[in-house]
């Protein structure tokens, strides 16, 4: 449930697939005349990039197995039931029992996950030369994430547990309906309340570039757009940009690393891609998709939890799903459903990313600059431009960079006077 709320906050927004990258330390590139009709070759991945790709796949498997193992152990040893009893003693009332259980559970699972996340987020990124983060920043960010997770859990989890008690046969439907507005609120406040806990956001320093971006936004029909730059260089050498927020908090955010590394034309293509997400309604589509996923998760839990409790309830130490001690069981069922539907979720994500690429190309007609932007992403992120099918199905939120470069080389209807897919959305 918590992950689902964070999922929507991150969905369909990033420009890159989110792997850290090794910037070659280039200063802002000089303006050169670019032949936008020249195709761009997909570079062969280096030996180091292939090593990063293969070890990353194994790490992903280990992380999945670990998170499932932790939940099974907390259930099967009766630890969760004991934690529920502690929460009842300390909390006294039903509501505070839930708040205390959620806080303790989140803290304990975070501690159990800490060695693996320390390796994945800190040690490994430094070993591949992809990170700028100090240990203090990593640890501080981990503590802040824990605080946010506890708070969000305490704010939302009482709702499905209340409905589990009151409406044992319809709780899954009512919970999804009741939590849908929370997803919208999370999308609304994440860029102004959560993201600034971790990094500093500021107006763009380069005013000339900002003016060009705002002119592009105007052509894309986006009014009152806000563009921010964020000091991600304290964390990573990766390049990225993303859209976030809804209503009054919608914005485009550029990492300072991408501003430093890419040329103006490359950046304008990236901005065109991000604007495409807004104009094509991807943020709202992502929210709707998250609500559907939540409904599916709740329904699967509703249909299966009873049989699991009937079979193992004695060992778990609880007999009713409405007992807060069932949280690890619910999360286990959610992650089983989540793994099964990940290929659908990611296919949707790759589809909207592909359409955002098309939008960015059509509004800028900067084919060559788009291609070289992707090459920089690939090289700086140690990305594999042509990953295997399993990677694509279970991990590929964006089309592989090789396919994105192939597309920008092949797609240029404006050269032959053919109609644009999104031409009617541009202001003349
Ligand atoms: Zn995107």
mmCIF file of N, CA, C and O in Angstrom, residues 210 213-215 217-218 222-227 250-252 275:
data_model
loop_
_atom_site.group_PDB
_atom_site.id
_atom_site.type_symbol
_atom_site.label_atom_id
_atom_site.label_comp_id
_atom_site.label_asym_id
_atom_site.label_seq_id
_atom_site.Cartn_x
_atom_site.Cartn_y
_atom_site.Cartn_z
ATOM 1 N N UNK A 210 16.068 29.120 -19.533
ATOM 2 C CA UNK A 210 14.723 29.075 -18.960
ATOM 3 C C UNK A 210 13.719 29.735 -19.906
ATOM 4 O O UNK A 210 12.621 29.214 -20.119
ATOM 5 N N UNK A 213 12.901 27.396 -22.649
ATOM 6 C CA UNK A 213 12.043 26.300 -22.168
ATOM 7 C C UNK A 213 10.603 26.791 -22.017
ATOM 8 O O UNK A 213 9.653 26.118 -22.420
ATOM 9 N N UNK A 214 10.444 28.006 -21.470
ATOM 10 C CA UNK A 214 9.090 28.538 -21.278
ATOM 11 C C UNK A 214 8.416 28.828 -22.617
ATOM 12 O O UNK A 214 7.203 28.630 -22.769
ATOM 13 N N UNK A 215 9.224 29.247 -23.608
ATOM 14 C CA UNK A 215 8.658 29.470 -24.952
ATOM 15 C C UNK A 215 8.186 28.142 -25.538
ATOM 16 O O UNK A 215 7.128 28.057 -26.176
ATOM 17 N N UNK A 217 7.225 25.547 -23.745
ATOM 18 C CA UNK A 217 6.025 25.174 -22.975
ATOM 19 C C UNK A 217 4.810 25.912 -23.517
ATOM 20 O O UNK A 217 3.713 25.365 -23.619
ATOM 21 N N UNK A 218 5.022 27.162 -23.887
ATOM 22 C CA UNK A 218 3.932 27.953 -24.444
ATOM 23 C C UNK A 218 3.430 27.326 -25.745
ATOM 24 O O UNK A 218 2.230 27.197 -25.973
ATOM 25 N N UNK A 222 1.115 24.644 -22.554
ATOM 26 C CA UNK A 222 1.156 24.532 -21.098
ATOM 27 C C UNK A 222 1.255 25.933 -20.520
ATOM 28 O O UNK A 222 2.200 26.666 -20.811
ATOM 29 N N UNK A 223 0.255 26.308 -19.709
ATOM 30 C CA UNK A 223 0.270 27.653 -19.151
ATOM 31 C C UNK A 223 0.765 27.633 -17.708
ATOM 32 O O UNK A 223 0.557 26.668 -16.988
ATOM 33 N N UNK A 224 1.382 28.724 -17.334
ATOM 34 C CA UNK A 224 1.850 28.859 -15.955
ATOM 35 C C UNK A 224 2.809 27.756 -15.551
ATOM 36 O O UNK A 224 2.758 27.260 -14.436
ATOM 37 N N UNK A 225 3.675 27.349 -16.475
ATOM 38 C CA UNK A 225 4.565 26.236 -16.148
ATOM 39 C C UNK A 225 5.714 26.715 -15.273
ATOM 40 O O UNK A 225 6.169 27.850 -15.381
ATOM 41 N N UNK A 226 6.157 25.815 -14.394
ATOM 42 C CA UNK A 226 7.277 26.123 -13.528
ATOM 43 C C UNK A 226 8.390 25.122 -13.787
ATOM 44 O O UNK A 226 8.133 23.927 -13.910
ATOM 45 N N UNK A 227 9.602 25.635 -13.871
ATOM 46 C CA UNK A 227 10.761 24.776 -14.097
ATOM 47 C C UNK A 227 11.728 25.004 -12.942
ATOM 48 O O UNK A 227 12.034 26.134 -12.586
ATOM 49 N N UNK A 250 2.104 21.352 -10.178
ATOM 50 C CA UNK A 250 2.767 20.694 -11.309
ATOM 51 C C UNK A 250 3.996 21.477 -11.739
ATOM 52 O O UNK A 250 4.004 22.702 -11.740
ATOM 53 N N UNK A 251 5.029 20.731 -12.053
ATOM 54 C CA UNK A 251 6.312 21.355 -12.378
ATOM 55 C C UNK A 251 7.196 20.393 -13.159
ATOM 56 O O UNK A 251 6.985 19.185 -13.126
ATOM 57 N N UNK A 252 8.179 20.968 -13.842
ATOM 58 C CA UNK A 252 9.227 20.163 -14.459
ATOM 59 C C UNK A 252 10.490 20.409 -13.654
ATOM 60 O O UNK A 252 10.806 21.547 -13.315
ATOM 61 N N UNK A 275 7.195 17.743 -21.278
ATOM 62 C CA UNK A 275 5.948 18.468 -21.550
ATOM 63 C C UNK A 275 4.923 17.521 -22.162
ATOM 64 O O UNK A 275 3.723 17.632 -21.892
#
